[in-house]
PDB file of N, CA, C and O in Angstrom, chain B, residues numbered from 101:
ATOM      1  N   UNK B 101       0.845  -1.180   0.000  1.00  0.00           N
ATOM      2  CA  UNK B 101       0.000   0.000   0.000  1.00  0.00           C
ATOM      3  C   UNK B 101       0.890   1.243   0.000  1.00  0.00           C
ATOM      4  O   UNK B 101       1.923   1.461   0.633  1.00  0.00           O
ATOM      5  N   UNK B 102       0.197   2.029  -0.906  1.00  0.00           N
ATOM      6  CA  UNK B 102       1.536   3.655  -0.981  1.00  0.00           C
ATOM      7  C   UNK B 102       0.799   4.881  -0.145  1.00  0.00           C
ATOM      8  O   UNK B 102      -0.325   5.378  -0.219  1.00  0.00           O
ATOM      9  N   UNK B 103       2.009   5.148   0.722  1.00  0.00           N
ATOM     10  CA  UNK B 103       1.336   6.248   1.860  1.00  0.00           C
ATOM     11  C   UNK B 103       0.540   7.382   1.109  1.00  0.00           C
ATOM     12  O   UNK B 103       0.748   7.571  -0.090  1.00  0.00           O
ATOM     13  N   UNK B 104      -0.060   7.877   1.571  1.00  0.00           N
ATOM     14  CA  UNK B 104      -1.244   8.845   1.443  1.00  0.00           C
ATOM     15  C   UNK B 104      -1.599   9.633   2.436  1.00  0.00           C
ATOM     16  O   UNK B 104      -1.685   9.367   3.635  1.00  0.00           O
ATOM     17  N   UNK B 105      -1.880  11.001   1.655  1.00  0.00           N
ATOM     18  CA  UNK B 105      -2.664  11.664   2.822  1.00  0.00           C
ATOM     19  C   UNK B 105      -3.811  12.676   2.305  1.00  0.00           C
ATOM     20  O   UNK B 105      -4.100  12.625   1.109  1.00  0.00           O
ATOM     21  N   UNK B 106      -4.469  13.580   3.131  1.00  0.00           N
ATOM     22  CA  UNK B 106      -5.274  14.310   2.546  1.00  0.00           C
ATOM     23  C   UNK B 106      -4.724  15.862   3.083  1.00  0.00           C
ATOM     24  O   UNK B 106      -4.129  16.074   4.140  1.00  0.00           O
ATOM     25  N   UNK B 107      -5.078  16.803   2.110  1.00  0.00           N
ATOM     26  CA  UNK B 107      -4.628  18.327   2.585  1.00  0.00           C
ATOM     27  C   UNK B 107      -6.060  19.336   3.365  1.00  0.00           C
ATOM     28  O   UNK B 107      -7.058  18.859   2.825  1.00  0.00           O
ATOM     29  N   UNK B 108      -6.277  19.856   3.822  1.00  0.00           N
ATOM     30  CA  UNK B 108      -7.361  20.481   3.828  1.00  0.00           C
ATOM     31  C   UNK B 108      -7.382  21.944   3.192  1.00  0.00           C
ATOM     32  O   UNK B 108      -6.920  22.947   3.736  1.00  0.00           O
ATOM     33  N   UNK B 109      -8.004  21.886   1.937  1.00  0.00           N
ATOM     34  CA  UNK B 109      -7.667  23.091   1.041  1.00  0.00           C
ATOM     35  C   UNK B 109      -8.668  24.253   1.528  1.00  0.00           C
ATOM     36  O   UNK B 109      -9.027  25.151   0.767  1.00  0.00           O
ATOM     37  N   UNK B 110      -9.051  24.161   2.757  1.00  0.00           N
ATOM     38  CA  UNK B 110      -9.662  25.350   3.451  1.00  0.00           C
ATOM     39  C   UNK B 110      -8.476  26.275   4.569  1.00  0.00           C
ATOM     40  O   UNK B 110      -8.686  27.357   5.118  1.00  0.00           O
ATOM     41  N   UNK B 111      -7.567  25.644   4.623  1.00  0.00           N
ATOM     42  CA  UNK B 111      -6.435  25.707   5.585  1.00  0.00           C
ATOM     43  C   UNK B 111      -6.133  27.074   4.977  1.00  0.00           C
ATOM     44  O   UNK B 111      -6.302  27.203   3.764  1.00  0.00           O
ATOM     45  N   UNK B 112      -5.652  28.223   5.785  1.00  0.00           N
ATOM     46  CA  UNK B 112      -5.110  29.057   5.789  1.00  0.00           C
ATOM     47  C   UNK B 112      -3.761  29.259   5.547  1.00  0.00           C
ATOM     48  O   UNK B 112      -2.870  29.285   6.396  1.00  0.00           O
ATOM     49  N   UNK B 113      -3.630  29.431   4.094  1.00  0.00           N
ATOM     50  CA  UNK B 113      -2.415  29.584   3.955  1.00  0.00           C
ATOM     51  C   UNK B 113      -1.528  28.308   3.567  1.00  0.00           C
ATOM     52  O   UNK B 113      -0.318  28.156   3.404  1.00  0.00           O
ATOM     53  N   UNK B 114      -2.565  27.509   3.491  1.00  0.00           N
ATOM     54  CA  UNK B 114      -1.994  25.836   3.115  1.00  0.00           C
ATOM     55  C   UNK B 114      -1.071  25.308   3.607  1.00  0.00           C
ATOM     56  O   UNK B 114      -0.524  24.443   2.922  1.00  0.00           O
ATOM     57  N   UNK B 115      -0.475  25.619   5.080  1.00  0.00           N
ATOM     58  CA  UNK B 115       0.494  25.307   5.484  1.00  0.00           C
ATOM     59  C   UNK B 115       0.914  23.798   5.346  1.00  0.00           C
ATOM     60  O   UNK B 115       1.790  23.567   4.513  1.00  0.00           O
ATOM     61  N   UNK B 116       0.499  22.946   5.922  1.00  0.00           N
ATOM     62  CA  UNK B 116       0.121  21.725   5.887  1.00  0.00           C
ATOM     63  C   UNK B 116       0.939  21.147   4.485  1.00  0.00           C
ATOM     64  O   UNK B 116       1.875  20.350   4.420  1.00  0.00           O
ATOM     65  N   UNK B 117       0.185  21.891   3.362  1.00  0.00           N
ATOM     66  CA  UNK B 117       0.194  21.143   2.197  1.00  0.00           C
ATOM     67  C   UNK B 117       1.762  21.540   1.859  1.00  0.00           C
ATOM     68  O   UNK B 117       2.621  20.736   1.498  1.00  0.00           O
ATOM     69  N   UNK B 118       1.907  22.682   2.019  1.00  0.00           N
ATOM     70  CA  UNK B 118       3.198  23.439   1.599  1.00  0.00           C
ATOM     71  C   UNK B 118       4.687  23.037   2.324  1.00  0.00           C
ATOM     72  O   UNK B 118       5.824  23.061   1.851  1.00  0.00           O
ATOM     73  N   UNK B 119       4.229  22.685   3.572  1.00  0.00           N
ATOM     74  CA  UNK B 119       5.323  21.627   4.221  1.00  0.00           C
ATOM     75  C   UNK B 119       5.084  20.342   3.618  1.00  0.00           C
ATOM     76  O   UNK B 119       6.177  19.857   3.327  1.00  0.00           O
ATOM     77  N   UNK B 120       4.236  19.656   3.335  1.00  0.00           N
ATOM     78  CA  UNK B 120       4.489  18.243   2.762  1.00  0.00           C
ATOM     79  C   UNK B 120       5.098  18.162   1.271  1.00  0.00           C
ATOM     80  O   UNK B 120       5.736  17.231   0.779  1.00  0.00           O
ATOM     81  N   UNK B 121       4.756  19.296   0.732  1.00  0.00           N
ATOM     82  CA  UNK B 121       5.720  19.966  -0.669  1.00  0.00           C
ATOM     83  C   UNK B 121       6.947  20.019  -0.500  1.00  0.00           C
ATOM     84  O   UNK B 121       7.653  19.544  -1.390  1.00  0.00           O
ATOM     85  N   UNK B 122       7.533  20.571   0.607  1.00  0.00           N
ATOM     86  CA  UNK B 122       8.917  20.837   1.156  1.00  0.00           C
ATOM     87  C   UNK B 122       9.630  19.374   1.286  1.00  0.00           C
ATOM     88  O   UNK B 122      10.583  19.045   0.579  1.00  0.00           O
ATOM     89  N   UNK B 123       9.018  18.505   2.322  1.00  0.00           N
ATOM     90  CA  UNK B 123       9.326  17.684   2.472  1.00  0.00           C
ATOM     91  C   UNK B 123       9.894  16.177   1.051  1.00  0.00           C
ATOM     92  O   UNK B 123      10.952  15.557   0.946  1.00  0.00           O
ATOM     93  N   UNK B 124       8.576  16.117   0.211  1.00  0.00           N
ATOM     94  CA  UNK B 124       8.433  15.504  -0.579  1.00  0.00           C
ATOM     95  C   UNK B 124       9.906  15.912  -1.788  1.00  0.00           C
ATOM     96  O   UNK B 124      10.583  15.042  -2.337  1.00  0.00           O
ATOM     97  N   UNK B 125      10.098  17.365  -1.952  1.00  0.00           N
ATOM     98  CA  UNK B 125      10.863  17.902  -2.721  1.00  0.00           C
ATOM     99  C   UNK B 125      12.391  17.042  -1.957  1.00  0.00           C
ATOM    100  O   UNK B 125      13.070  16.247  -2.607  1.00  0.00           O
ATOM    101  N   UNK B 126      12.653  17.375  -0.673  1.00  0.00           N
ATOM    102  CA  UNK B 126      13.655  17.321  -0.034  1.00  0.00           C
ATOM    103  C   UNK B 126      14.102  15.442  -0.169  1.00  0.00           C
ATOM    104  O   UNK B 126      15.229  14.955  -0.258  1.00  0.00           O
ATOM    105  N   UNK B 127      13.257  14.997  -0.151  1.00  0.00           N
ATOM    106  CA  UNK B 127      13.514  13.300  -0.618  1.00  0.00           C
ATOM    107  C   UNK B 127      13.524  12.579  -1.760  1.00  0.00           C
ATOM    108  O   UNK B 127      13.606  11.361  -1.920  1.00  0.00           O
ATOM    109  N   UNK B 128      13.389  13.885  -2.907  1.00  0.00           N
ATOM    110  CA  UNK B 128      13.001  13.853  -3.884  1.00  0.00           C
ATOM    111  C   UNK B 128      12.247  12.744  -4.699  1.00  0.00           C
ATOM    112  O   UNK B 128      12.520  11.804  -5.446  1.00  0.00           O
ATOM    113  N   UNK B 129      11.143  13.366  -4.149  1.00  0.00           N
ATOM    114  CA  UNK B 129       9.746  12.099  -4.645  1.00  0.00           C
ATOM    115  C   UNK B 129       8.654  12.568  -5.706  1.00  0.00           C
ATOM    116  O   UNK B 129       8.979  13.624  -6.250  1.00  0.00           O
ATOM    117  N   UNK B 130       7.787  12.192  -6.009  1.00  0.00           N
ATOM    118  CA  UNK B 130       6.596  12.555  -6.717  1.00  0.00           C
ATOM    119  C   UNK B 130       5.578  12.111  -6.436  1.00  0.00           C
ATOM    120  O   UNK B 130       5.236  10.954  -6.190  1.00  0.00           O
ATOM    121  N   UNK B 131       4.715  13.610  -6.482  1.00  0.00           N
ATOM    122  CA  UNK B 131       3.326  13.564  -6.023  1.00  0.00           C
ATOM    123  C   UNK B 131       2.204  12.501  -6.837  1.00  0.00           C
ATOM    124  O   UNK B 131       2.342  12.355  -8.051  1.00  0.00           O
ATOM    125  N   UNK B 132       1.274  11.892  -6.225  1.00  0.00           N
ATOM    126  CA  UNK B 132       0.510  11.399  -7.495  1.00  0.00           C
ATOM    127  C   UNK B 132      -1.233  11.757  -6.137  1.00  0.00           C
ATOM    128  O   UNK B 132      -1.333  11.800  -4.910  1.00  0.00           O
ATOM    129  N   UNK B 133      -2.348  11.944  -7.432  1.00  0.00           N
ATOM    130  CA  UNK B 133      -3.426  12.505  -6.914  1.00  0.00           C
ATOM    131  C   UNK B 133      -4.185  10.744  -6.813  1.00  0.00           C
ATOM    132  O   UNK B 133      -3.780   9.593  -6.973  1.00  0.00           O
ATOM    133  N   UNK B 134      -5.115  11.233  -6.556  1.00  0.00           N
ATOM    134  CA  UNK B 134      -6.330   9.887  -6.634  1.00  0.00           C
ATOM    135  C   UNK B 134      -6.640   9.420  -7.892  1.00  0.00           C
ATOM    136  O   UNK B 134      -7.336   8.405  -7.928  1.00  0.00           O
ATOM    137  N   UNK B 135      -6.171  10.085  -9.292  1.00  0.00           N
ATOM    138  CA  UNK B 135      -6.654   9.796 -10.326  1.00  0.00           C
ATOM    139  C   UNK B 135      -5.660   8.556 -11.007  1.00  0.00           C
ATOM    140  O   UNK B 135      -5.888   7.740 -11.901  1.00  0.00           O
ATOM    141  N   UNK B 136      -4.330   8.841 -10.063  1.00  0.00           N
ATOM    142  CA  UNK B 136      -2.991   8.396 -10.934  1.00  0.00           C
ATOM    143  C   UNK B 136      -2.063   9.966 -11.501  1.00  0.00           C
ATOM    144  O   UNK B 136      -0.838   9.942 -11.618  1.00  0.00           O
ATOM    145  N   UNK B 137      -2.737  10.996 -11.743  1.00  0.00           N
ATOM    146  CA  UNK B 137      -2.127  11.703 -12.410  1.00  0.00           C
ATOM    147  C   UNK B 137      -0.545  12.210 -11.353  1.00  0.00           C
ATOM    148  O   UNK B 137      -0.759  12.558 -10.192  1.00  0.00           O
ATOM    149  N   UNK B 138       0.798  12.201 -11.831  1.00  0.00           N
ATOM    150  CA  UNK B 138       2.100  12.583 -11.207  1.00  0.00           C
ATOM    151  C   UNK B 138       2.305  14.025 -11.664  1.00  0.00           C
ATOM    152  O   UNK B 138       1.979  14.650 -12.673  1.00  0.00           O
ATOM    153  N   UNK B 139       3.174  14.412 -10.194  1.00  0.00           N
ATOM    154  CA  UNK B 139       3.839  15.830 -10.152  1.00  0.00           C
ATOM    155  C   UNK B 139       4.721  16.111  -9.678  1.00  0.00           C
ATOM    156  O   UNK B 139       4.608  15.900  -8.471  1.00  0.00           O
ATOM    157  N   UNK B 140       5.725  16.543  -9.951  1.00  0.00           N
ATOM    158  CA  UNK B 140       7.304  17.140  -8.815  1.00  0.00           C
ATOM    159  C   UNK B 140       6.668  17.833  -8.008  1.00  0.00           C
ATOM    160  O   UNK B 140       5.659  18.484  -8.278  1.00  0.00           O
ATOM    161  N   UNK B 141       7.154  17.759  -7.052  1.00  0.00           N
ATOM    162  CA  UNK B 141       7.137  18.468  -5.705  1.00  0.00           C
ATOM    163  C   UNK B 141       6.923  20.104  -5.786  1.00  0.00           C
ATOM    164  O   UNK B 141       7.407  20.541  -4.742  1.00  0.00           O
ATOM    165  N   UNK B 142       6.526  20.942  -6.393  1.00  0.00           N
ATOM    166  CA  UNK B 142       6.533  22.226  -6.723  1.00  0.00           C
ATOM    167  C   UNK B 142       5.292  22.633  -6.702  1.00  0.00           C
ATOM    168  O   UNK B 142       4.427  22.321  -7.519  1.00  0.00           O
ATOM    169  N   UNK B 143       5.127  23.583  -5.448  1.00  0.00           N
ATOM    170  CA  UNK B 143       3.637  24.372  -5.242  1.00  0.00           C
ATOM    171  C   UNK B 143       2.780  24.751  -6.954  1.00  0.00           C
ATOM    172  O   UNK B 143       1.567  24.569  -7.051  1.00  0.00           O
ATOM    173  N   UNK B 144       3.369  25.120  -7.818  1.00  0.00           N
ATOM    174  CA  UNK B 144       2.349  25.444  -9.098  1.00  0.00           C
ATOM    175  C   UNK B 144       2.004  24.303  -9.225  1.00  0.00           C
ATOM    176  O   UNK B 144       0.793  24.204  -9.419  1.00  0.00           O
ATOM    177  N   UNK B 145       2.599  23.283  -9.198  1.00  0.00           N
ATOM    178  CA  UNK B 145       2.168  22.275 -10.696  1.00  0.00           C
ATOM    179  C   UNK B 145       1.251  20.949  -9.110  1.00  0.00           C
ATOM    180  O   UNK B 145       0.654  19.977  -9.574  1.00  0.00           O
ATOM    181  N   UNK B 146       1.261  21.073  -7.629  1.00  0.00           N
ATOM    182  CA  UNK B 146       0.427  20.686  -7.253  1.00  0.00           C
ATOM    183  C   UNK B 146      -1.014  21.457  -7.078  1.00  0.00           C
ATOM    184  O   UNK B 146      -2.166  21.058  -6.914  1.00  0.00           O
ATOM    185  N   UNK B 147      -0.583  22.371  -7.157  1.00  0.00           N
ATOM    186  CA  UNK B 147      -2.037  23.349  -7.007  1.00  0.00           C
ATOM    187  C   UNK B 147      -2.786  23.105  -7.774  1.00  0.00           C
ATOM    188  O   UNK B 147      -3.942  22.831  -7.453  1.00  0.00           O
ATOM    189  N   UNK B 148      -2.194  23.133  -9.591  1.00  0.00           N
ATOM    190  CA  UNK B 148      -2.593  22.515 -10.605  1.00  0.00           C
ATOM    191  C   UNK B 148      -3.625  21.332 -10.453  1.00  0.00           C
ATOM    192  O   UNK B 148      -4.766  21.189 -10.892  1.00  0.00           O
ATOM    193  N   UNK B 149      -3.079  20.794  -9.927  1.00  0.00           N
ATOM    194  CA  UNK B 149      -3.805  18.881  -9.399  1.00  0.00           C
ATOM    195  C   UNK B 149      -5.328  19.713  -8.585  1.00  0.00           C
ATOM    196  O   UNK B 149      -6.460  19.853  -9.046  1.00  0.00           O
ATOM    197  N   UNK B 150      -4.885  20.043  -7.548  1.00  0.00           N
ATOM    198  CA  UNK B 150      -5.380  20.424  -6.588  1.00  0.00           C
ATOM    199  C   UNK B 150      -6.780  20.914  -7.039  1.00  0.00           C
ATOM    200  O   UNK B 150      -7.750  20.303  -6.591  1.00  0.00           O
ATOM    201  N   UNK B 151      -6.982  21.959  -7.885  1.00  0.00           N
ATOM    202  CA  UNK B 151      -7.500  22.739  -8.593  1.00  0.00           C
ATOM    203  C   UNK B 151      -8.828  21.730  -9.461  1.00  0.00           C
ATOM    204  O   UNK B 151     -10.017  21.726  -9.141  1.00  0.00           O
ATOM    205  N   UNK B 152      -8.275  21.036 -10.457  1.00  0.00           N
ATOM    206  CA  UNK B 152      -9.196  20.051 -10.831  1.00  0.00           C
ATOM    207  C   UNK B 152      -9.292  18.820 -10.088  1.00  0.00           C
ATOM    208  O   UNK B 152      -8.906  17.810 -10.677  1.00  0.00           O
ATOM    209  N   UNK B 153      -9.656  18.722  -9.109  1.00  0.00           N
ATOM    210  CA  UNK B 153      -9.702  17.918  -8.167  1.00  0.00           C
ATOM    211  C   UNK B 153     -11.567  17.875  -7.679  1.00  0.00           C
ATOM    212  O   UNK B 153     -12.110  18.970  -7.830  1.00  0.00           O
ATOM    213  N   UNK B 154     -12.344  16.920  -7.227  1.00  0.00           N
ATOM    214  CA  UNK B 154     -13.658  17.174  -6.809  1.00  0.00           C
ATOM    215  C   UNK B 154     -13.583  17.514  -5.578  1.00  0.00           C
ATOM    216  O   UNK B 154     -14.698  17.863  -5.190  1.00  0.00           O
ATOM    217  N   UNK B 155     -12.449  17.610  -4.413  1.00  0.00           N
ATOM    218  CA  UNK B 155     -12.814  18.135  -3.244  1.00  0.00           C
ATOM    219  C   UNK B 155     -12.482  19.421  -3.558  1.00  0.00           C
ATOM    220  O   UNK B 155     -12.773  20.027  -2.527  1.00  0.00           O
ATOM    221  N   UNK B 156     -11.905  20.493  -4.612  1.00  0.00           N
ATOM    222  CA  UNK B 156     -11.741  21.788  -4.721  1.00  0.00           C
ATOM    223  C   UNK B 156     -13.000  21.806  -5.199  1.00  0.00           C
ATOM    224  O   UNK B 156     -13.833  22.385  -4.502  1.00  0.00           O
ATOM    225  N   UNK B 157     -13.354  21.311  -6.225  1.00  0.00           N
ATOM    226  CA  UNK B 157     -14.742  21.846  -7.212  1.00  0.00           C
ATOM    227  C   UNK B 157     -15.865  21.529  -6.297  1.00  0.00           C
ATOM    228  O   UNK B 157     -16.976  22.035  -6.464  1.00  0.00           O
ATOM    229  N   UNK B 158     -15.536  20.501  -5.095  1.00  0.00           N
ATOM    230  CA  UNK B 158     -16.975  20.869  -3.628  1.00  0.00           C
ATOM    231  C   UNK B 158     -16.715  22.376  -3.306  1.00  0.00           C
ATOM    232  O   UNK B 158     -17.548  23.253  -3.533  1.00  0.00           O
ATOM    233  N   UNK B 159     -15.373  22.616  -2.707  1.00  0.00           N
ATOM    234  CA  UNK B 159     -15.417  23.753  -1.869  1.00  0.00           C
ATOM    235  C   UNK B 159     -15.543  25.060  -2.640  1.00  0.00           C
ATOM    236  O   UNK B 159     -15.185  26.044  -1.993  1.00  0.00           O
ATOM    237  N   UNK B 160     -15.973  25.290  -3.884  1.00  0.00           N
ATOM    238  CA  UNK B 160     -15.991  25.994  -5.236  1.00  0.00           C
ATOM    239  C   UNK B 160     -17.846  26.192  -5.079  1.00  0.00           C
ATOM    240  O   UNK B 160     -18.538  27.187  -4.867  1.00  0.00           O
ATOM    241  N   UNK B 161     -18.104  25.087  -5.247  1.00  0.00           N
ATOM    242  CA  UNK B 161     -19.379  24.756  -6.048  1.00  0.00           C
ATOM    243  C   UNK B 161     -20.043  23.715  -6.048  1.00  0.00           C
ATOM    244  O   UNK B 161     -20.332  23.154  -7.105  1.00  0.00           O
ATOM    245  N   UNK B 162     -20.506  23.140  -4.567  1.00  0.00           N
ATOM    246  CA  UNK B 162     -20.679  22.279  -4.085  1.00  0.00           C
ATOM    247  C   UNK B 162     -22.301  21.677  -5.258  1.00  0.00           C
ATOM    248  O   UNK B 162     -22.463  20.486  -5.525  1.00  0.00           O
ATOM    249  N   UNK B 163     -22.957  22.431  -5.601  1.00  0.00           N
ATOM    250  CA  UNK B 163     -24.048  21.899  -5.931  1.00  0.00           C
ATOM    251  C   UNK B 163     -23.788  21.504  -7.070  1.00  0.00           C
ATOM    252  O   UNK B 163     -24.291  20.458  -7.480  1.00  0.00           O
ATOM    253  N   UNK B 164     -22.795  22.386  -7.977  1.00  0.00           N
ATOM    254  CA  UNK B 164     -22.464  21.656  -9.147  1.00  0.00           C
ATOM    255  C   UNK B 164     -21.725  20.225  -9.232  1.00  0.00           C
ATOM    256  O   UNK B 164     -21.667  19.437 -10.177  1.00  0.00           O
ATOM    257  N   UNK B 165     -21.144  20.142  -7.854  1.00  0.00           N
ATOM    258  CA  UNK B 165     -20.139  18.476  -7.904  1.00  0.00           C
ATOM    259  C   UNK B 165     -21.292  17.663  -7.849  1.00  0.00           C
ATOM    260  O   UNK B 165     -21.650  16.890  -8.738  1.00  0.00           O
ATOM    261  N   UNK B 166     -21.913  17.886  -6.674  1.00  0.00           N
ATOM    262  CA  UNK B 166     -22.909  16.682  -5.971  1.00  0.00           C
ATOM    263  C   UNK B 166     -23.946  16.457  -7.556  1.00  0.00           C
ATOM    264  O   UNK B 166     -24.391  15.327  -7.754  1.00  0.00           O
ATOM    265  N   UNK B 167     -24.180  17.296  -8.331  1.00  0.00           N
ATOM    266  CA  UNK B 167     -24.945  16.840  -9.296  1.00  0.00           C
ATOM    267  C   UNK B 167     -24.702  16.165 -10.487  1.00  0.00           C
ATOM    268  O   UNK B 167     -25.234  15.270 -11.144  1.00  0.00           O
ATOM    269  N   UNK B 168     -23.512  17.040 -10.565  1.00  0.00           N
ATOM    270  CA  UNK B 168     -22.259  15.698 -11.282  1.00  0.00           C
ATOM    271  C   UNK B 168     -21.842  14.280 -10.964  1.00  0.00           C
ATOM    272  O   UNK B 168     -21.553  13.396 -11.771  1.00  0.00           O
ATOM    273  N   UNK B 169     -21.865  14.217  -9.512  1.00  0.00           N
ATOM    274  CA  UNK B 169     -21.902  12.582  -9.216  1.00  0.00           C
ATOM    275  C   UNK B 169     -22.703  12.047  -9.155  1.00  0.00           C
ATOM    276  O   UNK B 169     -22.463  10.875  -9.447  1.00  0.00           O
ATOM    277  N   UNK B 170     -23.914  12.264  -8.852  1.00  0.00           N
ATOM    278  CA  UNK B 170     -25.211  11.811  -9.199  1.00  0.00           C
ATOM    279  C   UNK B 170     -25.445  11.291 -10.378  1.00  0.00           C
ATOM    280  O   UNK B 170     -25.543  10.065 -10.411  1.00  0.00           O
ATOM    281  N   UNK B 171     -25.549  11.811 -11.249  1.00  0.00           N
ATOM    282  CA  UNK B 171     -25.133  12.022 -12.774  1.00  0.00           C
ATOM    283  C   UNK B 171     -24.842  10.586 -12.987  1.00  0.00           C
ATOM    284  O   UNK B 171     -25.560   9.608 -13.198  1.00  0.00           O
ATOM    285  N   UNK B 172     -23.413  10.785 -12.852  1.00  0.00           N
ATOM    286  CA  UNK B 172     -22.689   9.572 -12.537  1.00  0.00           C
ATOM    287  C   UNK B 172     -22.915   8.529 -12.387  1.00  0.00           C
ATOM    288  O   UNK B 172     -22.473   7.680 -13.161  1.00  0.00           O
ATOM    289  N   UNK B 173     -23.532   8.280 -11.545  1.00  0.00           N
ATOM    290  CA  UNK B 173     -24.235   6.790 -10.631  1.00  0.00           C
ATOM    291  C   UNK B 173     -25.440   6.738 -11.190  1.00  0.00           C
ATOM    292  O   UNK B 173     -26.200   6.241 -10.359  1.00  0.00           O
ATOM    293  N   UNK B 174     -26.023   7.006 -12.208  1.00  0.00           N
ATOM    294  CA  UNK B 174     -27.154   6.811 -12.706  1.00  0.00           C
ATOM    295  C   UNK B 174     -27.287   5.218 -13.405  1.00  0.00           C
ATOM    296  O   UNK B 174     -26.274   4.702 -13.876  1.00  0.00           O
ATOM    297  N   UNK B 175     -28.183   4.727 -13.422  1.00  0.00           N
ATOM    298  CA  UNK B 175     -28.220   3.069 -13.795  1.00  0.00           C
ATOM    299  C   UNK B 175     -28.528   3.416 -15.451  1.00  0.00           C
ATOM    300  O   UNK B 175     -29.722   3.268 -15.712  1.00  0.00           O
ATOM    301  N   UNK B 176     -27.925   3.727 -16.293  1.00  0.00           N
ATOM    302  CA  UNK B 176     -28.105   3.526 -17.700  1.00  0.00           C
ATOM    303  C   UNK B 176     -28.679   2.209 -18.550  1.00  0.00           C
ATOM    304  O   UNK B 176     -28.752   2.251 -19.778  1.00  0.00           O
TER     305      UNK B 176
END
């Protein structure tokens, strides 16, 4: 199993995330999201991730996600 964690992108200032950036850089590793998609350790190009992500597009626009997954799970 490959360690994991979650950020809380309500966090002030993203500290959290921005030290595990630091860190990750410093052991030189790569990020990967829930999708599979990979990233170097570098605040733009995780924010990037971050950004199209469904827990940003909840905290964005919650009614538009939840209706999108719905959507989703529909029995075709």
């Amino acid at each position: 199993m490959m360690p994991h964690f979650r950020a809380d992108l309500r966090e002030d200032g993203l500290k959290f995330l921005n030290e595990f950036i630091g860190i990750a850089k410093k052991y030189d590793c790569l990020l990967m999201d829930i999708q599979g998609n990979l990233v170097i350790p570098e605040q733009k190009e995780v924010y990037k991730l971050a950004k199209i992500s469904n827990s940003y597009k909840f905290l964005t626009n919650p009614k538009e996600i939840l209706s999108s997954l719905s959507n989703d799970n529909k029995i075709k």
